[in-house]
JSON list of C-alpha atoms in Angstrom, two decimals:
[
{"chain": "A", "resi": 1, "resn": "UNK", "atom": "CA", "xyz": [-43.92, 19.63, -43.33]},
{"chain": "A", "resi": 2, "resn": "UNK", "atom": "CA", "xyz": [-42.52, 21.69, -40.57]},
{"chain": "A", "resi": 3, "resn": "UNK", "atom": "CA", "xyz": [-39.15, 21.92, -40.28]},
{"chain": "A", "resi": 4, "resn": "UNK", "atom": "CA", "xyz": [-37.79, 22.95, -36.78]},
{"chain": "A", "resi": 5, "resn": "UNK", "atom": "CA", "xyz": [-34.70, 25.55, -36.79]},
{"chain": "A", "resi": 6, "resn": "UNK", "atom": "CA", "xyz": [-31.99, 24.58, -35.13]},
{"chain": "A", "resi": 7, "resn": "UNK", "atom": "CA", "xyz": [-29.21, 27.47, -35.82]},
{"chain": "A", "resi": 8, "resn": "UNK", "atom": "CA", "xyz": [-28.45, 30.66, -37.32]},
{"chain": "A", "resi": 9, "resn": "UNK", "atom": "CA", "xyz": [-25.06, 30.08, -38.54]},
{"chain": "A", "resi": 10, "resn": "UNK", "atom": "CA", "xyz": [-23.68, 33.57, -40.71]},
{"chain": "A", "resi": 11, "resn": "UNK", "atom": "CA", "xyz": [-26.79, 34.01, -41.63]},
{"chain": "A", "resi": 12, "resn": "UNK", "atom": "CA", "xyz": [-27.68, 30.56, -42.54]},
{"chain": "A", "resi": 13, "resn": "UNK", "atom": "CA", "xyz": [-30.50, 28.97, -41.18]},
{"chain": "A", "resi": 14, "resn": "UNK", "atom": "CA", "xyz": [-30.30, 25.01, -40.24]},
{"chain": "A", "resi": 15, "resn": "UNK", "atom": "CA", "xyz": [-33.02, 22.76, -39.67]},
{"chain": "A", "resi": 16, "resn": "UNK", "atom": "CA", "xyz": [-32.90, 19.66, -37.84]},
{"chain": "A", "resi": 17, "resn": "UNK", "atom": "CA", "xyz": [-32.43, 16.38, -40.72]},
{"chain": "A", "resi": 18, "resn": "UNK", "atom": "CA", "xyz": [-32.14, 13.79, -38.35]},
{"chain": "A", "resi": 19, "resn": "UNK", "atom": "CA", "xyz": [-31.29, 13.01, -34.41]},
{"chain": "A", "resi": 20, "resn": "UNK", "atom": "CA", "xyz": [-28.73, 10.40, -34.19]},
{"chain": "A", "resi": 21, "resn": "UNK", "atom": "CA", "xyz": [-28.53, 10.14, -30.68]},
{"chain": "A", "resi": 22, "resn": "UNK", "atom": "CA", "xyz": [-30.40, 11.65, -27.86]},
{"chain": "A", "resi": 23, "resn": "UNK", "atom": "CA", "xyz": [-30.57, 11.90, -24.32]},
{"chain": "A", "resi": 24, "resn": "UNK", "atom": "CA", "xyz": [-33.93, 11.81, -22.25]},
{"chain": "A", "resi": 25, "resn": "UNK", "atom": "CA", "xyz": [-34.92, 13.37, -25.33]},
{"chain": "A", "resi": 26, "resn": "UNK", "atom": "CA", "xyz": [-32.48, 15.77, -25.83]},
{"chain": "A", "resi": 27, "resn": "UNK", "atom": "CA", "xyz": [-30.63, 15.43, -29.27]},
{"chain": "A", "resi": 28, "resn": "UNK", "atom": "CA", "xyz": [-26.74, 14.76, -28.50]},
{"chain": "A", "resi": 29, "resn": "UNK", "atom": "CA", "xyz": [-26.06, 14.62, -31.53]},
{"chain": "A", "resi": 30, "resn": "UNK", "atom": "CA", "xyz": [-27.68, 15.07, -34.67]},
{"chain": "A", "resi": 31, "resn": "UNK", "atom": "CA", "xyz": [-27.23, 16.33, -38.49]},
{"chain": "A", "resi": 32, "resn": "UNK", "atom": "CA", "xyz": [-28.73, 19.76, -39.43]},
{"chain": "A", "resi": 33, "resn": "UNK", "atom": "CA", "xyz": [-29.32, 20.98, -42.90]},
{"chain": "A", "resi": 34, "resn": "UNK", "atom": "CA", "xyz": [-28.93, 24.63, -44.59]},
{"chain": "A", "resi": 35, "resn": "UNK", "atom": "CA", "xyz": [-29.55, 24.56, -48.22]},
{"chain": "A", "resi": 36, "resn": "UNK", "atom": "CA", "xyz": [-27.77, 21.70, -49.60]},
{"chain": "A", "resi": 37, "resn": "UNK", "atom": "CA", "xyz": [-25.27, 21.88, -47.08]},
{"chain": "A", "resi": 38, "resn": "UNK", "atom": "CA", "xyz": [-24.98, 19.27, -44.58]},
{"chain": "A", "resi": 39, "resn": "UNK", "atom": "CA", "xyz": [-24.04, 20.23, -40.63]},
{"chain": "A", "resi": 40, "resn": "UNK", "atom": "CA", "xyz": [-23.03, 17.99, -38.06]},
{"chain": "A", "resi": 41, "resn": "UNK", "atom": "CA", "xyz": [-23.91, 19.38, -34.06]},
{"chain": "A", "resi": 42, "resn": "UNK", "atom": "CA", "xyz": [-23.17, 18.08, -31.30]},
{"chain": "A", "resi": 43, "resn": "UNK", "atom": "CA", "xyz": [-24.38, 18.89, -27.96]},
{"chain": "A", "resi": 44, "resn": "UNK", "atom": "CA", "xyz": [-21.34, 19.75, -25.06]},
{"chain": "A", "resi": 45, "resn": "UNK", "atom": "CA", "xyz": [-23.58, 20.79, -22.31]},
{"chain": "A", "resi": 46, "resn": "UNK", "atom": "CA", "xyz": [-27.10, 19.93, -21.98]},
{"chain": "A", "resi": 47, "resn": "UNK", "atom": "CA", "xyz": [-27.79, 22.49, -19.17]},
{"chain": "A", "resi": 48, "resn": "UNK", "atom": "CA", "xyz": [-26.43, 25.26, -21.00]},
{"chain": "A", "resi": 49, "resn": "UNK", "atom": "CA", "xyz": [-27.44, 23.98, -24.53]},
{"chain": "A", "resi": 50, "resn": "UNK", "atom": "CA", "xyz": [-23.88, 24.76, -26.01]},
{"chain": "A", "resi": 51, "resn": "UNK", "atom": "CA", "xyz": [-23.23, 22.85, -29.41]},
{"chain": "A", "resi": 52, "resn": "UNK", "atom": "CA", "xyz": [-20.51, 22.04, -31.65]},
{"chain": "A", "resi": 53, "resn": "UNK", "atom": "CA", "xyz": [-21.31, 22.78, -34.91]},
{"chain": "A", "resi": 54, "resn": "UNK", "atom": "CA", "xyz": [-19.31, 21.80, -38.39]},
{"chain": "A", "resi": 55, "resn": "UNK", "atom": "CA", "xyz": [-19.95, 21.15, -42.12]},
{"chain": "A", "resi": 56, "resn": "UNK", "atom": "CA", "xyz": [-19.98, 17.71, -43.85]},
{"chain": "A", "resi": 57, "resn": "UNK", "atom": "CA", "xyz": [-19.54, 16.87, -47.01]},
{"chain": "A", "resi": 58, "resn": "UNK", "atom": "CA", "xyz": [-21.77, 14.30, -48.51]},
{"chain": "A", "resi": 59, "resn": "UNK", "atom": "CA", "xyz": [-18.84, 11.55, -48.27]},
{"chain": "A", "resi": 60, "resn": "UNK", "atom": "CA", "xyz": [-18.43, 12.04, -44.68]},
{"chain": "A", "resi": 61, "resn": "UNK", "atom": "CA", "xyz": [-22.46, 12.00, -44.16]},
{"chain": "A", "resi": 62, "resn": "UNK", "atom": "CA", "xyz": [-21.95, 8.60, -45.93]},
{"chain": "A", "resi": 63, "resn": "UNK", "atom": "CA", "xyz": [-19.34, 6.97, -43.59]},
{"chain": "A", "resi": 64, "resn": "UNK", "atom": "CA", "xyz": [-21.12, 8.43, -40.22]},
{"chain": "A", "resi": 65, "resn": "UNK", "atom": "CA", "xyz": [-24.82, 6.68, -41.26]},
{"chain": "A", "resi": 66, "resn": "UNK", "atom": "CA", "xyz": [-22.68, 3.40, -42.27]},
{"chain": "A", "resi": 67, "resn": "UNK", "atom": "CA", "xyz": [-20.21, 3.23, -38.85]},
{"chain": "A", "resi": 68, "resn": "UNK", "atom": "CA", "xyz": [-16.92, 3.96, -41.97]},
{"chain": "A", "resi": 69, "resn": "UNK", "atom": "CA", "xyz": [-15.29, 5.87, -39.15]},
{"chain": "A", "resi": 70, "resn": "UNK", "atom": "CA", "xyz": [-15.95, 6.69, -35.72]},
{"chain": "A", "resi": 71, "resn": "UNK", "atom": "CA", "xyz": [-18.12, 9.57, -34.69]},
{"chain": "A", "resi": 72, "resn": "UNK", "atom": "CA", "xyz": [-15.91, 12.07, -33.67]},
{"chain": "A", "resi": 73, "resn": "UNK", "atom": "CA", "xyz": [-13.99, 11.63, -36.56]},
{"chain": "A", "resi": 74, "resn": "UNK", "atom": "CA", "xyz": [-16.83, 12.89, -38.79]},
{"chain": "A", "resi": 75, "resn": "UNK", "atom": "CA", "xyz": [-15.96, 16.69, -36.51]},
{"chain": "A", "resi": 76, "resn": "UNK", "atom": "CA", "xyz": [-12.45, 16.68, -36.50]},
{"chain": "A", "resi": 77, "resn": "UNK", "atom": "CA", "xyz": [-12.02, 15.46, -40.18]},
{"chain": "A", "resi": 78, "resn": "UNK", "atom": "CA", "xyz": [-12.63, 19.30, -40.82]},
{"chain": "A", "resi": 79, "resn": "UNK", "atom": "CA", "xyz": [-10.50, 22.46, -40.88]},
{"chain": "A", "resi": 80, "resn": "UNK", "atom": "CA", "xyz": [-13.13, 24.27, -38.84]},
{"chain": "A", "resi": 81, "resn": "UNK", "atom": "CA", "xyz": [-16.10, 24.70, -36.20]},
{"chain": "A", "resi": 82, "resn": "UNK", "atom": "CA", "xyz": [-18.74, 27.36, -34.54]},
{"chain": "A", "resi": 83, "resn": "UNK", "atom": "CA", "xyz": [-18.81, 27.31, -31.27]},
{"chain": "A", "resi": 84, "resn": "UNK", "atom": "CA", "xyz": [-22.29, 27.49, -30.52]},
{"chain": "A", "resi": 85, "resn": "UNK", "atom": "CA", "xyz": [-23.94, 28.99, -27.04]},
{"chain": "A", "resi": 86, "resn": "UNK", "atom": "CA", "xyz": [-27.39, 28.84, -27.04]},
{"chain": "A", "resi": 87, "resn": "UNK", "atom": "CA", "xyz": [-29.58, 32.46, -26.45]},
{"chain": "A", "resi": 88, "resn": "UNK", "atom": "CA", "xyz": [-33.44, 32.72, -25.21]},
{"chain": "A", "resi": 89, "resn": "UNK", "atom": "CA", "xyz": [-33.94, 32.85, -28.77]},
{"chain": "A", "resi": 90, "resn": "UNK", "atom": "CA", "xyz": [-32.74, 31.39, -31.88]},
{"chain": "A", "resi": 91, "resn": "UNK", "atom": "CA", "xyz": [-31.45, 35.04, -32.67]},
{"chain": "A", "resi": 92, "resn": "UNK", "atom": "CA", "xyz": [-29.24, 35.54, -29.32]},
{"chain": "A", "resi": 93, "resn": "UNK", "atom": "CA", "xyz": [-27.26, 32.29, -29.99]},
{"chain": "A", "resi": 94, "resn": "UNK", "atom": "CA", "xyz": [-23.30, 33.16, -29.97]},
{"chain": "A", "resi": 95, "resn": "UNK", "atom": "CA", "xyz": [-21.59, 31.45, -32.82]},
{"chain": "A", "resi": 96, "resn": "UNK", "atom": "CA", "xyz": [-17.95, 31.75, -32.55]},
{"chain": "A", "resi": 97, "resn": "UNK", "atom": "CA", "xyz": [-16.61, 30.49, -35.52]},
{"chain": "A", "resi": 98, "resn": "UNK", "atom": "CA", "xyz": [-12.79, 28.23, -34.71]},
{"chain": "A", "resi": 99, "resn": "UNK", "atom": "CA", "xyz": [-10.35, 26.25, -35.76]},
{"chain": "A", "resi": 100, "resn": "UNK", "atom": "CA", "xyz": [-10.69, 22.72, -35.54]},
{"chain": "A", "resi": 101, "resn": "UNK", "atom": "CA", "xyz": [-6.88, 22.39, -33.90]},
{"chain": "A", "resi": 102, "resn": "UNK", "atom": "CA", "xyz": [-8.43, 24.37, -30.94]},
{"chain": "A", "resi": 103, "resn": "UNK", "atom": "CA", "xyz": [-11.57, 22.02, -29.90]},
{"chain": "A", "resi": 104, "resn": "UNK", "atom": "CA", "xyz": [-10.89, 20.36, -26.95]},
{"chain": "A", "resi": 105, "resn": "UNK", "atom": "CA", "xyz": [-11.88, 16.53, -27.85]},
{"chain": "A", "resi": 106, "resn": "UNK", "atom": "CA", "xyz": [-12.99, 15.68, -24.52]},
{"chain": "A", "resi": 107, "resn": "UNK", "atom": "CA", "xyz": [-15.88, 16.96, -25.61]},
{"chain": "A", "resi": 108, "resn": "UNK", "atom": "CA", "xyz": [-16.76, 14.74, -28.25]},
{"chain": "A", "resi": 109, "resn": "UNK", "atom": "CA", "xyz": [-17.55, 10.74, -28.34]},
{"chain": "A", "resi": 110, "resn": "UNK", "atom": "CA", "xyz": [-15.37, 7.98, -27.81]},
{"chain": "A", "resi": 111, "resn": "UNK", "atom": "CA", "xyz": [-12.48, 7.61, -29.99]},
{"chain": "A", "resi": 112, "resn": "UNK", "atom": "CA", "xyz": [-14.48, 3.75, -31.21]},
{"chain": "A", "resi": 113, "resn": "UNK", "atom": "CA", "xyz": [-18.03, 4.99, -30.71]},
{"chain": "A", "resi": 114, "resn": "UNK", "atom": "CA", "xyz": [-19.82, 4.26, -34.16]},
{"chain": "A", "resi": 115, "resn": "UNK", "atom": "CA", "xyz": [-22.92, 5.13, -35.21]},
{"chain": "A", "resi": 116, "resn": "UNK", "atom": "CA", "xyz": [-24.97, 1.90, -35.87]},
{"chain": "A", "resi": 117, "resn": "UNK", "atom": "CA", "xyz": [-28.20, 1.79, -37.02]},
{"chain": "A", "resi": 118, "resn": "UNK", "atom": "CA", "xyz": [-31.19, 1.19, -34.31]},
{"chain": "A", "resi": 119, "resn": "UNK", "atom": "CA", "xyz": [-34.65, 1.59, -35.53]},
{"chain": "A", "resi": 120, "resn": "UNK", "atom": "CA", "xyz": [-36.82, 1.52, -38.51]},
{"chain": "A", "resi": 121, "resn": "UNK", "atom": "CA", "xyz": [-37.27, 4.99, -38.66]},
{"chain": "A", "resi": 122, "resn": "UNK", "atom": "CA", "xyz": [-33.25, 5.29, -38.80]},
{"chain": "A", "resi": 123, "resn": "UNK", "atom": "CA", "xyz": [-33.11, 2.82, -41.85]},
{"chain": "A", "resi": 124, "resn": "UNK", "atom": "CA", "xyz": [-35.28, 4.45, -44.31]},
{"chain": "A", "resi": 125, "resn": "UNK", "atom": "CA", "xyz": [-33.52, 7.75, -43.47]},
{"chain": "A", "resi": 126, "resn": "UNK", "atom": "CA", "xyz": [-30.46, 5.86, -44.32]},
{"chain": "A", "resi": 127, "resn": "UNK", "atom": "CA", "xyz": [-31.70, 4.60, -47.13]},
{"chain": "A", "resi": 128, "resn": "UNK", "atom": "CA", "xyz": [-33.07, 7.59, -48.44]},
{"chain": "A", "resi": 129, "resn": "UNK", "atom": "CA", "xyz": [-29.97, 9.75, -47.97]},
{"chain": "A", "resi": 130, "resn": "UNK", "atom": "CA", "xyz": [-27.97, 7.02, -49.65]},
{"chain": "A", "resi": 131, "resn": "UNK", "atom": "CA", "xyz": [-30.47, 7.65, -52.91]},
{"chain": "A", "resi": 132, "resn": "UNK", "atom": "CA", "xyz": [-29.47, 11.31, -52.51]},
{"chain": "A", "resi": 133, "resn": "UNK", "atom": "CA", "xyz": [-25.64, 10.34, -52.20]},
{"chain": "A", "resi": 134, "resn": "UNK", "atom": "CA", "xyz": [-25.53, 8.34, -55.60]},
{"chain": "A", "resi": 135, "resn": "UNK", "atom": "CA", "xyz": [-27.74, 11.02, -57.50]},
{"chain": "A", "resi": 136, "resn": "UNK", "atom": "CA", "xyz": [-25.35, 13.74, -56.53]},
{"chain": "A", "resi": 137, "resn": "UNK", "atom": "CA", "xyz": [-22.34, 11.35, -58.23]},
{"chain": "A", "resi": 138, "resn": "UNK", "atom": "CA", "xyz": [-24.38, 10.81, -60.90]},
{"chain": "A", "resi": 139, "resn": "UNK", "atom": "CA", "xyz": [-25.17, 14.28, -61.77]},
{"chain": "A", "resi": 140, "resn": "UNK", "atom": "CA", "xyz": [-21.64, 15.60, -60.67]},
{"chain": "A", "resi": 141, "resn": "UNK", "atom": "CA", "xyz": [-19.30, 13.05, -62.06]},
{"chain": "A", "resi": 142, "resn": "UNK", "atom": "CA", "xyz": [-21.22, 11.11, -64.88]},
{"chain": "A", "resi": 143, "resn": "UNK", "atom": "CA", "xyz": [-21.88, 12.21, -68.35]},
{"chain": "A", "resi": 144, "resn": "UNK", "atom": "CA", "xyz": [-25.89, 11.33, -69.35]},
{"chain": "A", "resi": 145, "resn": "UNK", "atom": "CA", "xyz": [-24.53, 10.28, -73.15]},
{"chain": "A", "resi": 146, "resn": "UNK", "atom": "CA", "xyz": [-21.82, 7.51, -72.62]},
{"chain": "A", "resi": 147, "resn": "UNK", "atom": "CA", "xyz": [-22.31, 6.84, -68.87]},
{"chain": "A", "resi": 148, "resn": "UNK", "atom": "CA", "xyz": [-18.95, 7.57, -68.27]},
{"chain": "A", "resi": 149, "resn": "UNK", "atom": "CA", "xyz": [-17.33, 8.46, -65.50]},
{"chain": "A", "resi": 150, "resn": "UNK", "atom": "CA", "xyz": [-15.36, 11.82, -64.46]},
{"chain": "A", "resi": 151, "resn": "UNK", "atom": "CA", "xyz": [-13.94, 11.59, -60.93]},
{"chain": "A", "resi": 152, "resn": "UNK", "atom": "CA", "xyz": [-11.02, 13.65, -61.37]},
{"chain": "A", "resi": 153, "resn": "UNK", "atom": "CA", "xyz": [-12.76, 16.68, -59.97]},
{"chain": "A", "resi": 154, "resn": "UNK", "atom": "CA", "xyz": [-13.55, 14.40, -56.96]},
{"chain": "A", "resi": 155, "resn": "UNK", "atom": "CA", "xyz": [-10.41, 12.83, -56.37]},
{"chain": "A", "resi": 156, "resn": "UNK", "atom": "CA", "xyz": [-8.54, 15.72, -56.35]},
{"chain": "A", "resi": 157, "resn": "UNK", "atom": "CA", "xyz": [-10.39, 17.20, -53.68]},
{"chain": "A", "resi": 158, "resn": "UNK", "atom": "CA", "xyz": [-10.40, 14.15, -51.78]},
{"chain": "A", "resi": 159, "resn": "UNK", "atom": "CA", "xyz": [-7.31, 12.80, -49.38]},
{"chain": "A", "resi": 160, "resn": "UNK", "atom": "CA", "xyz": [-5.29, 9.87, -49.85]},
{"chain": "A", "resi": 161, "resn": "UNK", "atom": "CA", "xyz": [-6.63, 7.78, -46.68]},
{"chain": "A", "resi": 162, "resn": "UNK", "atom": "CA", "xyz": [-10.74, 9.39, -47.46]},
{"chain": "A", "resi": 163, "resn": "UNK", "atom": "CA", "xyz": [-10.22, 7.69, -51.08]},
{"chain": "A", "resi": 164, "resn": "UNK", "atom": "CA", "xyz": [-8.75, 4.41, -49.84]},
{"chain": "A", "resi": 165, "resn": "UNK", "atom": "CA", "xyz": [-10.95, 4.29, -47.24]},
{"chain": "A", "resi": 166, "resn": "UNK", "atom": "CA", "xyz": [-13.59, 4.34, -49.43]},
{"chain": "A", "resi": 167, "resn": "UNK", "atom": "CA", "xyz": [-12.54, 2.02, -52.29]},
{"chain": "A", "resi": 168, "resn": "UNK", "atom": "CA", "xyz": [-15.59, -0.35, -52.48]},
{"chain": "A", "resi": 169, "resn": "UNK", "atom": "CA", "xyz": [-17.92, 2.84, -52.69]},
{"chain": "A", "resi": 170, "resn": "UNK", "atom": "CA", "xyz": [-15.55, 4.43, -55.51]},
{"chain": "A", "resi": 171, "resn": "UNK", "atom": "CA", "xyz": [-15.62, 1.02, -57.45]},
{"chain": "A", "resi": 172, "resn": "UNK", "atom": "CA", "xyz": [-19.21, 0.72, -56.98]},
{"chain": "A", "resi": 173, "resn": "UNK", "atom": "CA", "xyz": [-19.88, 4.20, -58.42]},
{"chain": "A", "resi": 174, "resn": "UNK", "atom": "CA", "xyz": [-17.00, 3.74, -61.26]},
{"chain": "A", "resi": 175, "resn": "UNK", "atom": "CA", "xyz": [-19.16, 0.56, -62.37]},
{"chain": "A", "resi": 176, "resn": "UNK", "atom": "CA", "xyz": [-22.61, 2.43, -62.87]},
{"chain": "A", "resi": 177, "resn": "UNK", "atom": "CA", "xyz": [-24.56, -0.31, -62.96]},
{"chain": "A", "resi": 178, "resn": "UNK", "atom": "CA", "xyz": [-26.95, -0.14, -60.24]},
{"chain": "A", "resi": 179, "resn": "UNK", "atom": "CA", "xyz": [-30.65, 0.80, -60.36]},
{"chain": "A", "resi": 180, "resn": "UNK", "atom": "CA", "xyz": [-31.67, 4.04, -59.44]},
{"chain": "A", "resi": 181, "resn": "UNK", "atom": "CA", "xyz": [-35.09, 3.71, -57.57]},
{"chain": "A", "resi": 182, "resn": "UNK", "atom": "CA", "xyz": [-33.56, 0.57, -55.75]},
{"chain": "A", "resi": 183, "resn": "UNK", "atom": "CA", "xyz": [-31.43, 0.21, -52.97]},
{"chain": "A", "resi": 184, "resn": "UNK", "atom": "CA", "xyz": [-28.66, -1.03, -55.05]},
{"chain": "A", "resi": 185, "resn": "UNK", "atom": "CA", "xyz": [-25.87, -3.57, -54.05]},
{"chain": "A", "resi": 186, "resn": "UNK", "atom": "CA", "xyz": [-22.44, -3.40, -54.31]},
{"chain": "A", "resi": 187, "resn": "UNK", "atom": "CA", "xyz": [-21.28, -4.53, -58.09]},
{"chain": "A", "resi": 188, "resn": "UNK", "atom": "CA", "xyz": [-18.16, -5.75, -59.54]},
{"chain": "A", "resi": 189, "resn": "UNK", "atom": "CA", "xyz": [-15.28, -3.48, -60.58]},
{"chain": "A", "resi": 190, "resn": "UNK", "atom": "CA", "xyz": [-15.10, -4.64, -64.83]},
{"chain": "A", "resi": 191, "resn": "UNK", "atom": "CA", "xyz": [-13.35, -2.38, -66.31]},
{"chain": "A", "resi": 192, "resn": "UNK", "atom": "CA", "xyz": [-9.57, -1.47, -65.90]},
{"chain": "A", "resi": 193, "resn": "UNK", "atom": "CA", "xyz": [-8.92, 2.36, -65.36]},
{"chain": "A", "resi": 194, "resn": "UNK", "atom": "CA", "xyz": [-6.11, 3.19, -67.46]},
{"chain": "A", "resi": 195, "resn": "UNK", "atom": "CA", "xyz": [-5.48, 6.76, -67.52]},
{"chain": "A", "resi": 196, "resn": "UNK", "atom": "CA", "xyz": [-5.22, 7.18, -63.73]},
{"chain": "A", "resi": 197, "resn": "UNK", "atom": "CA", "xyz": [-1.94, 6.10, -62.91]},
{"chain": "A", "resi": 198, "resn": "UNK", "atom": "CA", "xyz": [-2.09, 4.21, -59.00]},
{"chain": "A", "resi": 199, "resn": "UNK", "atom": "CA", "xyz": [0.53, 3.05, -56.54]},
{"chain": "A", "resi": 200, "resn": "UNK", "atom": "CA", "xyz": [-0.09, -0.29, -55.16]},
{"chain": "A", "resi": 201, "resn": "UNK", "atom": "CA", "xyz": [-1.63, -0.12, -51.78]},
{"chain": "A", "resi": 202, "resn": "UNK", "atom": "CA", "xyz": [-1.94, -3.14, -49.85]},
{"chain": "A", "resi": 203, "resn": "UNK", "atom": "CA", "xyz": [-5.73, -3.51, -48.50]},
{"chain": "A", "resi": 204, "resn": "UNK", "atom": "CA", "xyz": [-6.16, -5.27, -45.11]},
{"chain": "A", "resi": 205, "resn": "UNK", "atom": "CA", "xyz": [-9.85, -6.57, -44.59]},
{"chain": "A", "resi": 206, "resn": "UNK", "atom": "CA", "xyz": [-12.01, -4.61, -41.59]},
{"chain": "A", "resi": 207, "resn": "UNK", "atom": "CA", "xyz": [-12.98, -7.09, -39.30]},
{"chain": "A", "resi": 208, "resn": "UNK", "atom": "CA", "xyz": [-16.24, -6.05, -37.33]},
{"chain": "A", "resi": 209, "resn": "UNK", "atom": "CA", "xyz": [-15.63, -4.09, -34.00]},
{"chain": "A", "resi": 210, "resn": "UNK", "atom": "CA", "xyz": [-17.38, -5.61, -31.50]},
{"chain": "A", "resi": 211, "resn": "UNK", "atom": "CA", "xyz": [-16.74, -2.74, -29.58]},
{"chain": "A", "resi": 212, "resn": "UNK", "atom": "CA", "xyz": [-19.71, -0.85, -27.09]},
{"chain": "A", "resi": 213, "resn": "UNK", "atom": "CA", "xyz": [-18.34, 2.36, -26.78]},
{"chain": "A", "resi": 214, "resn": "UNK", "atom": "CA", "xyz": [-20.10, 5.35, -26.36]},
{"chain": "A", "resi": 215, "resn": "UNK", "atom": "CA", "xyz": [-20.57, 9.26, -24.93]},
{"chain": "A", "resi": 216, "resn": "UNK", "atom": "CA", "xyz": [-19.85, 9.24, -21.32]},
{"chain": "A", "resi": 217, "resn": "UNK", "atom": "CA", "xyz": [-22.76, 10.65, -19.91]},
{"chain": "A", "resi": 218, "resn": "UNK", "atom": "CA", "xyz": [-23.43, 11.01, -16.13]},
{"chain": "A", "resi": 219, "resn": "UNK", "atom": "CA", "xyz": [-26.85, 9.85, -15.91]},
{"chain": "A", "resi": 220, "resn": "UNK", "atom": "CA", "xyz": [-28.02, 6.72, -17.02]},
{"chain": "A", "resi": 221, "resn": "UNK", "atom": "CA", "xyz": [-30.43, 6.66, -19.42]},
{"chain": "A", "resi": 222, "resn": "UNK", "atom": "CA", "xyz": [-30.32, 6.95, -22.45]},
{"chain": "A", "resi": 223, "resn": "UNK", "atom": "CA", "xyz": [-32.54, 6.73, -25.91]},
{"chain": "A", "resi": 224, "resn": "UNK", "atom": "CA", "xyz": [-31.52, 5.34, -28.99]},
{"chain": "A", "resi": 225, "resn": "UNK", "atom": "CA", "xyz": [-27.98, 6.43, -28.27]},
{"chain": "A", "resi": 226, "resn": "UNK", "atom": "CA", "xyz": [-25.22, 4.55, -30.92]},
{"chain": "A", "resi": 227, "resn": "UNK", "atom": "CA", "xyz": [-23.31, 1.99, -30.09]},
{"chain": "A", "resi": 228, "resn": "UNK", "atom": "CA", "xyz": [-19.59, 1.08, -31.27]},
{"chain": "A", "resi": 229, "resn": "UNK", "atom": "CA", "xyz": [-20.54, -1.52, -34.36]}
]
């Protein structure tokens, strides 16, 4: 399959994964892949082609394809960005490589604007990356010989409001029940962790946004573009 090159980032290469939302087909914004490394770009100016450009880990792919957190949040979660202005050629891009306290965030999508999930083609991909998502856990933080879990690895790299955020997904993976070549559900937490030691956090239930948010473009149509969940 042909894969179509998106950016030369220090000598990186990144191919396009998967366009989240476009614009009289233009990709706005879409994920990009180099390696096993995951990019997020979004487009700033669709004259001049320039792009915003930043890593994501596979926890923040997660929460962008499931509307966790709003979509600018997936870019300024991180401690850095390229500035990207596009060239003739792939080659003559400038990449100017920032920190994320300098991006202007006018540029990116409304502060509710979630990505929701619109089409077929959009599920499966879904789908398919959340297979990839729970065999990099199991791999990473699971031994093969007593199923048992090692997470301290990923909590410690992992912030206080990331990890409560994403309780039910952490209690899902802690149980290691699921089915691999299924789509699995979320399982009960049945087992008491007792050498982590927790502070009690109080939980409040999301209630669905019913918010519509989105980019503000200045002409009117536009494809397949996300909507606030």
């Amino acid at each position: 399959m042909n894969r179509e090159l998106c950016f030369n980032i220090e000598n990186k290469d990144l191919y396009l994964e998967q366009i989240l939302v476009d614009y009289m087909d233009i990709p706005i914004f879409f994920l990009c892949k180099g390696g096993n490394q995951y990019y997020i770009a979004l487009c700033t100016d669709i004259e001049e082609l320039s792009y915003i450009v930043t890593k994501l880990s596979l926890l923040d792919v997660y929460d962008l394809l499931h509307g966790k957190i709003p979509m600018r949040n997936a870019i300024l979660r991180q401690n850095e960005y390229w500035d990207i202005v596009s060239g003739n050629e792939i080659c003559m891009d400038v990449a100017t490589k920032k920190s994320i306290d300098t991006l202007d965030t006018a540029l990116l999508p409304e502060e509710k604007a979630r990505f929701k999930i619109l089409t077929k083609q959009m599920l499966l991909f879904v789908q398919e990356f959340d297979r990839e998502f729970r065999e990099f856990f199991d791999t990473k933080y699971f031994s093969e010989s007593d199923k048992k879990a090692d997470l301290s690895e990923a909590v410690e790299s992992i912030s206080l409001d990331l990890l409560t955020g994403n309780i039910d997904l952490f209690t899902e993976l802690l149980d290691y029940k699921y089915r691999r070549a299924e789509f699995p559900e979320m399982l009960l937490y049945d087992e008491r962790m007792k050498s982590i030691k927790t502070e009690t956090v109080t939980f409040k239930s999301s209630k669905q946004s019913k918010q519509t948010e989105t980019f503000k473009l200045a002409e009117p149509f536009v494809n397949n573009i996300a909507v606030a969940a």
